[in-house]
Amino acid sequence: MIGLYVTGHTVEKLEDPFGLLSGERYEFFLELDVDEEDELYSEKGIGLRVLLGIKANESKILNYHFFEKGSDTVLDFALEDDEEELVLQYCMEHIPA
């Protein structure tokens, strides 16, 4: 991720009270340090919400969006394939035990 670094996160396992979904779901809120030269940069700070799904030893990002901290405004940016892979790897390394 050029100019985009994860500096912290919070994570929560999402419960499926009705048992409709197979596998496990986790919601990550990643705190990002974005280079000032990047078009994604904001003085307020940038976060990335990631919905991670794990099913039968296969994990994937189900959904994500960037947001501006403070206002929680959703930003219309997409991760590149290599960035998405790095985010997936980060999330997998930080799943609560």
Short mmCIF file of N, CA and C in Angstrom, two decimals:
data_model
loop_
_atom_site.label_atom_id
_atom_site.label_comp_id
_atom_site.label_asym_id
_atom_site.label_seq_id
_atom_site.Cartn_x
_atom_site.Cartn_y
_atom_site.Cartn_z
N MET A 1 0.85 -1.17 0.00
CA MET A 1 0.00 0.00 0.00
C MET A 1 0.89 1.23 0.00
N ILE A 2 0.98 1.88 -1.08
CA ILE A 2 1.82 3.06 -1.20
C ILE A 2 1.14 4.21 -0.46
N GLY A 3 1.80 4.71 0.59
CA GLY A 3 1.28 5.86 1.32
C GLY A 3 0.10 5.56 2.22
N LEU A 4 -0.22 4.30 2.44
CA LEU A 4 -1.37 3.91 3.24
C LEU A 4 -0.93 2.84 4.23
N TYR A 5 -0.99 3.16 5.53
CA TYR A 5 -0.49 2.23 6.54
C TYR A 5 -1.53 2.05 7.65
N VAL A 6 -1.72 0.82 8.10
CA VAL A 6 -2.62 0.53 9.21
C VAL A 6 -1.86 0.83 10.50
N THR A 7 -2.44 1.71 11.33
CA THR A 7 -1.80 2.09 12.59
C THR A 7 -2.51 1.51 13.81
N GLY A 8 -3.68 0.94 13.61
CA GLY A 8 -4.43 0.33 14.71
C GLY A 8 -5.75 -0.18 14.20
N HIS A 9 -6.49 -0.82 15.09
CA HIS A 9 -7.78 -1.37 14.67
C HIS A 9 -8.64 -1.71 15.88
N THR A 10 -9.92 -1.87 15.61
CA THR A 10 -10.83 -2.52 16.55
C THR A 10 -11.51 -3.62 15.74
N VAL A 11 -11.91 -4.67 16.42
CA VAL A 11 -12.55 -5.79 15.73
C VAL A 11 -13.64 -6.36 16.63
N GLU A 12 -14.70 -6.80 16.00
CA GLU A 12 -15.81 -7.42 16.72
C GLU A 12 -16.32 -8.60 15.91
N LYS A 13 -16.53 -9.72 16.60
CA LYS A 13 -17.14 -10.87 15.95
C LYS A 13 -18.64 -10.60 15.88
N LEU A 14 -19.21 -10.75 14.70
CA LEU A 14 -20.63 -10.50 14.50
C LEU A 14 -21.40 -11.80 14.74
N GLU A 15 -22.41 -11.71 15.56
CA GLU A 15 -23.22 -12.88 15.88
C GLU A 15 -24.39 -12.98 14.91
N ASP A 16 -24.76 -14.19 14.58
CA ASP A 16 -25.91 -14.47 13.71
C ASP A 16 -26.95 -15.19 14.57
N PRO A 17 -27.81 -14.43 15.24
CA PRO A 17 -28.74 -15.05 16.19
C PRO A 17 -29.72 -16.03 15.57
N PHE A 18 -29.96 -15.93 14.28
CA PHE A 18 -30.92 -16.82 13.63
C PHE A 18 -30.25 -17.96 12.88
N GLY A 19 -28.94 -17.98 12.82
CA GLY A 19 -28.22 -19.06 12.15
C GLY A 19 -28.41 -19.09 10.64
N LEU A 20 -28.65 -17.94 10.04
CA LEU A 20 -28.90 -17.89 8.61
C LEU A 20 -27.61 -17.91 7.78
N LEU A 21 -26.53 -17.42 8.36
CA LEU A 21 -25.26 -17.34 7.63
C LEU A 21 -24.34 -18.47 8.04
N SER A 22 -23.63 -19.02 7.08
CA SER A 22 -22.66 -20.05 7.43
C SER A 22 -21.31 -19.39 7.64
N GLY A 23 -20.50 -19.95 8.49
CA GLY A 23 -19.18 -19.40 8.77
C GLY A 23 -19.24 -18.30 9.81
N GLU A 24 -18.12 -17.60 9.94
CA GLU A 24 -18.00 -16.52 10.92
C GLU A 24 -17.83 -15.20 10.19
N ARG A 25 -18.28 -14.12 10.83
CA ARG A 25 -18.15 -12.77 10.29
C ARG A 25 -17.48 -11.89 11.34
N TYR A 26 -16.57 -11.05 10.88
CA TYR A 26 -15.89 -10.10 11.75
C TYR A 26 -15.97 -8.72 11.11
N GLU A 27 -16.16 -7.71 11.95
CA GLU A 27 -16.16 -6.33 11.48
C GLU A 27 -14.92 -5.65 12.04
N PHE A 28 -14.08 -5.18 11.14
CA PHE A 28 -12.85 -4.47 11.51
C PHE A 28 -13.01 -2.99 11.19
N PHE A 29 -12.52 -2.15 12.08
CA PHE A 29 -12.36 -0.74 11.80
C PHE A 29 -10.87 -0.46 11.87
N LEU A 30 -10.26 -0.25 10.71
CA LEU A 30 -8.82 -0.03 10.63
C LEU A 30 -8.53 1.46 10.66
N GLU A 31 -7.56 1.85 11.48
CA GLU A 31 -7.09 3.23 11.52
C GLU A 31 -5.93 3.32 10.53
N LEU A 32 -6.00 4.30 9.65
CA LEU A 32 -5.02 4.41 8.59
C LEU A 32 -4.21 5.69 8.70
N ASP A 33 -2.95 5.57 8.34
CA ASP A 33 -2.09 6.73 8.17
C ASP A 33 -1.90 6.88 6.67
N VAL A 34 -2.46 7.94 6.12
CA VAL A 34 -2.43 8.14 4.68
C VAL A 34 -1.47 9.29 4.36
N ASP A 35 -0.60 9.08 3.40
CA ASP A 35 0.36 10.08 2.97
C ASP A 35 -0.37 11.34 2.49
N GLU A 36 0.16 12.50 2.85
CA GLU A 36 -0.47 13.78 2.47
C GLU A 36 -0.59 13.95 0.96
N GLU A 37 0.23 13.28 0.21
CA GLU A 37 0.19 13.40 -1.25
C GLU A 37 -0.90 12.52 -1.87
N ASP A 38 -1.46 11.62 -1.10
CA ASP A 38 -2.48 10.69 -1.60
C ASP A 38 -3.83 11.41 -1.70
N GLU A 39 -4.59 11.14 -2.76
CA GLU A 39 -5.90 11.78 -2.92
C GLU A 39 -6.89 11.37 -1.84
N LEU A 40 -6.63 10.29 -1.13
CA LEU A 40 -7.48 9.82 -0.04
C LEU A 40 -7.24 10.60 1.26
N TYR A 41 -6.16 11.35 1.33
CA TYR A 41 -5.76 12.04 2.56
C TYR A 41 -6.83 13.02 3.05
N SER A 42 -7.01 13.06 4.38
CA SER A 42 -7.88 14.03 5.04
C SER A 42 -7.22 14.43 6.34
N GLU A 43 -7.27 15.70 6.68
CA GLU A 43 -6.71 16.17 7.95
C GLU A 43 -7.41 15.53 9.14
N LYS A 44 -8.68 15.18 8.99
CA LYS A 44 -9.45 14.56 10.08
C LYS A 44 -9.03 13.12 10.33
N GLY A 45 -8.42 12.50 9.34
CA GLY A 45 -8.03 11.11 9.43
C GLY A 45 -8.95 10.22 8.62
N ILE A 46 -8.43 9.06 8.25
CA ILE A 46 -9.16 8.12 7.40
C ILE A 46 -9.21 6.76 8.09
N GLY A 47 -10.36 6.12 7.98
CA GLY A 47 -10.52 4.76 8.48
C GLY A 47 -11.02 3.85 7.37
N LEU A 48 -10.94 2.57 7.61
CA LEU A 48 -11.42 1.58 6.65
C LEU A 48 -12.23 0.54 7.42
N ARG A 49 -13.52 0.43 7.09
CA ARG A 49 -14.39 -0.58 7.69
C ARG A 49 -14.34 -1.80 6.79
N VAL A 50 -14.06 -2.95 7.38
CA VAL A 50 -13.92 -4.20 6.62
C VAL A 50 -14.83 -5.26 7.23
N LEU A 51 -15.65 -5.88 6.41
CA LEU A 51 -16.44 -7.03 6.83
C LEU A 51 -15.75 -8.27 6.28
N LEU A 52 -15.26 -9.10 7.19
CA LEU A 52 -14.49 -10.29 6.84
C LEU A 52 -15.32 -11.54 7.08
N GLY A 53 -15.33 -12.44 6.12
CA GLY A 53 -16.03 -13.70 6.26
C GLY A 53 -15.06 -14.86 6.24
N ILE A 54 -15.29 -15.84 7.14
CA ILE A 54 -14.47 -17.04 7.18
C ILE A 54 -15.41 -18.24 7.14
N LYS A 55 -15.18 -19.11 6.17
CA LYS A 55 -16.04 -20.28 6.00
C LYS A 55 -15.18 -21.42 5.47
N ALA A 56 -15.19 -22.53 6.18
CA ALA A 56 -14.46 -23.73 5.76
C ALA A 56 -12.99 -23.41 5.44
N ASN A 57 -12.33 -22.73 6.36
CA ASN A 57 -10.91 -22.37 6.22
C ASN A 57 -10.62 -21.45 5.04
N GLU A 58 -11.64 -20.83 4.50
CA GLU A 58 -11.46 -19.85 3.43
C GLU A 58 -11.90 -18.49 3.96
N SER A 59 -11.05 -17.51 3.78
CA SER A 59 -11.39 -16.17 4.27
C SER A 59 -11.42 -15.20 3.10
N LYS A 60 -12.34 -14.22 3.19
CA LYS A 60 -12.39 -13.20 2.16
C LYS A 60 -13.06 -11.95 2.70
N ILE A 61 -12.72 -10.85 2.06
CA ILE A 61 -13.36 -9.58 2.39
C ILE A 61 -14.71 -9.56 1.70
N LEU A 62 -15.77 -9.45 2.51
CA LEU A 62 -17.12 -9.44 1.96
C LEU A 62 -17.54 -8.04 1.51
N ASN A 63 -17.04 -7.04 2.25
CA ASN A 63 -17.40 -5.65 1.96
C ASN A 63 -16.40 -4.74 2.67
N TYR A 64 -16.22 -3.55 2.16
CA TYR A 64 -15.38 -2.56 2.84
C TYR A 64 -15.74 -1.17 2.34
N HIS A 65 -15.42 -0.18 3.14
CA HIS A 65 -15.50 1.20 2.67
C HIS A 65 -14.58 2.08 3.50
N PHE A 66 -14.04 3.09 2.85
CA PHE A 66 -13.25 4.10 3.53
C PHE A 66 -14.20 5.12 4.13
N PHE A 67 -13.80 5.71 5.25
CA PHE A 67 -14.60 6.78 5.84
C PHE A 67 -13.69 7.83 6.46
N GLU A 68 -14.21 9.04 6.53
CA GLU A 68 -13.48 10.13 7.16
C GLU A 68 -13.81 10.13 8.64
N LYS A 69 -12.78 10.12 9.47
CA LYS A 69 -13.00 10.11 10.92
C LYS A 69 -13.69 11.41 11.34
N GLY A 70 -14.44 11.32 12.40
CA GLY A 70 -15.15 12.49 12.91
C GLY A 70 -16.51 12.64 12.27
N SER A 71 -16.56 12.68 10.96
CA SER A 71 -17.84 12.85 10.27
C SER A 71 -18.44 11.51 9.85
N ASP A 72 -17.62 10.46 9.82
CA ASP A 72 -18.03 9.14 9.34
C ASP A 72 -18.56 9.16 7.91
N THR A 73 -18.18 10.17 7.15
CA THR A 73 -18.57 10.27 5.75
C THR A 73 -17.91 9.15 4.96
N VAL A 74 -18.72 8.39 4.22
CA VAL A 74 -18.20 7.31 3.39
C VAL A 74 -17.53 7.92 2.16
N LEU A 75 -16.32 7.45 1.87
CA LEU A 75 -15.55 7.96 0.74
C LEU A 75 -15.57 6.95 -0.39
N ASP A 76 -15.72 7.43 -1.60
CA ASP A 76 -15.85 6.57 -2.77
C ASP A 76 -14.48 6.25 -3.36
N PHE A 77 -13.76 5.38 -2.67
CA PHE A 77 -12.46 4.90 -3.13
C PHE A 77 -12.47 3.38 -3.06
N ALA A 78 -11.66 2.76 -3.88
CA ALA A 78 -11.55 1.31 -3.88
C ALA A 78 -10.09 0.91 -3.64
N LEU A 79 -9.92 -0.24 -3.02
CA LEU A 79 -8.59 -0.81 -2.85
C LEU A 79 -8.15 -1.46 -4.15
N GLU A 80 -6.88 -1.36 -4.44
CA GLU A 80 -6.34 -2.11 -5.57
C GLU A 80 -6.18 -3.56 -5.11
N ASP A 81 -6.03 -4.48 -6.05
CA ASP A 81 -5.97 -5.91 -5.72
C ASP A 81 -4.88 -6.21 -4.69
N ASP A 82 -3.69 -5.64 -4.86
CA ASP A 82 -2.60 -5.91 -3.92
C ASP A 82 -2.90 -5.30 -2.55
N GLU A 83 -3.56 -4.15 -2.52
CA GLU A 83 -3.94 -3.53 -1.25
C GLU A 83 -5.00 -4.37 -0.54
N GLU A 84 -5.95 -4.88 -1.31
CA GLU A 84 -6.99 -5.72 -0.72
C GLU A 84 -6.39 -6.98 -0.10
N GLU A 85 -5.40 -7.55 -0.76
CA GLU A 85 -4.72 -8.73 -0.24
C GLU A 85 -3.99 -8.40 1.08
N LEU A 86 -3.35 -7.24 1.13
CA LEU A 86 -2.66 -6.83 2.36
C LEU A 86 -3.65 -6.58 3.50
N VAL A 87 -4.79 -5.98 3.20
CA VAL A 87 -5.82 -5.76 4.22
C VAL A 87 -6.35 -7.10 4.72
N LEU A 88 -6.62 -8.03 3.82
CA LEU A 88 -7.09 -9.35 4.21
C LEU A 88 -6.06 -10.03 5.12
N GLN A 89 -4.81 -9.96 4.75
CA GLN A 89 -3.74 -10.57 5.55
C GLN A 89 -3.69 -9.92 6.93
N TYR A 90 -3.77 -8.59 6.99
CA TYR A 90 -3.75 -7.89 8.28
C TYR A 90 -4.91 -8.37 9.16
N CYS A 91 -6.10 -8.40 8.58
CA CYS A 91 -7.28 -8.82 9.35
C CYS A 91 -7.14 -10.25 9.86
N MET A 92 -6.65 -11.14 9.02
CA MET A 92 -6.49 -12.54 9.42
C MET A 92 -5.50 -12.66 10.58
N GLU A 93 -4.48 -11.83 10.59
CA GLU A 93 -3.49 -11.86 11.67
C GLU A 93 -4.03 -11.29 12.97
N HIS A 94 -5.16 -10.58 12.92
CA HIS A 94 -5.69 -9.91 14.11
C HIS A 94 -7.09 -10.38 14.50
N ILE A 95 -7.45 -11.59 14.08
CA ILE A 95 -8.74 -12.16 14.51
C ILE A 95 -8.63 -12.54 15.98
N PRO A 96 -9.60 -12.14 16.79
CA PRO A 96 -9.52 -12.48 18.22
C PRO A 96 -9.60 -13.99 18.45
N ALA A 97 -8.87 -14.44 19.45
CA ALA A 97 -8.84 -15.88 19.77
C ALA A 97 -10.13 -16.33 20.43
#
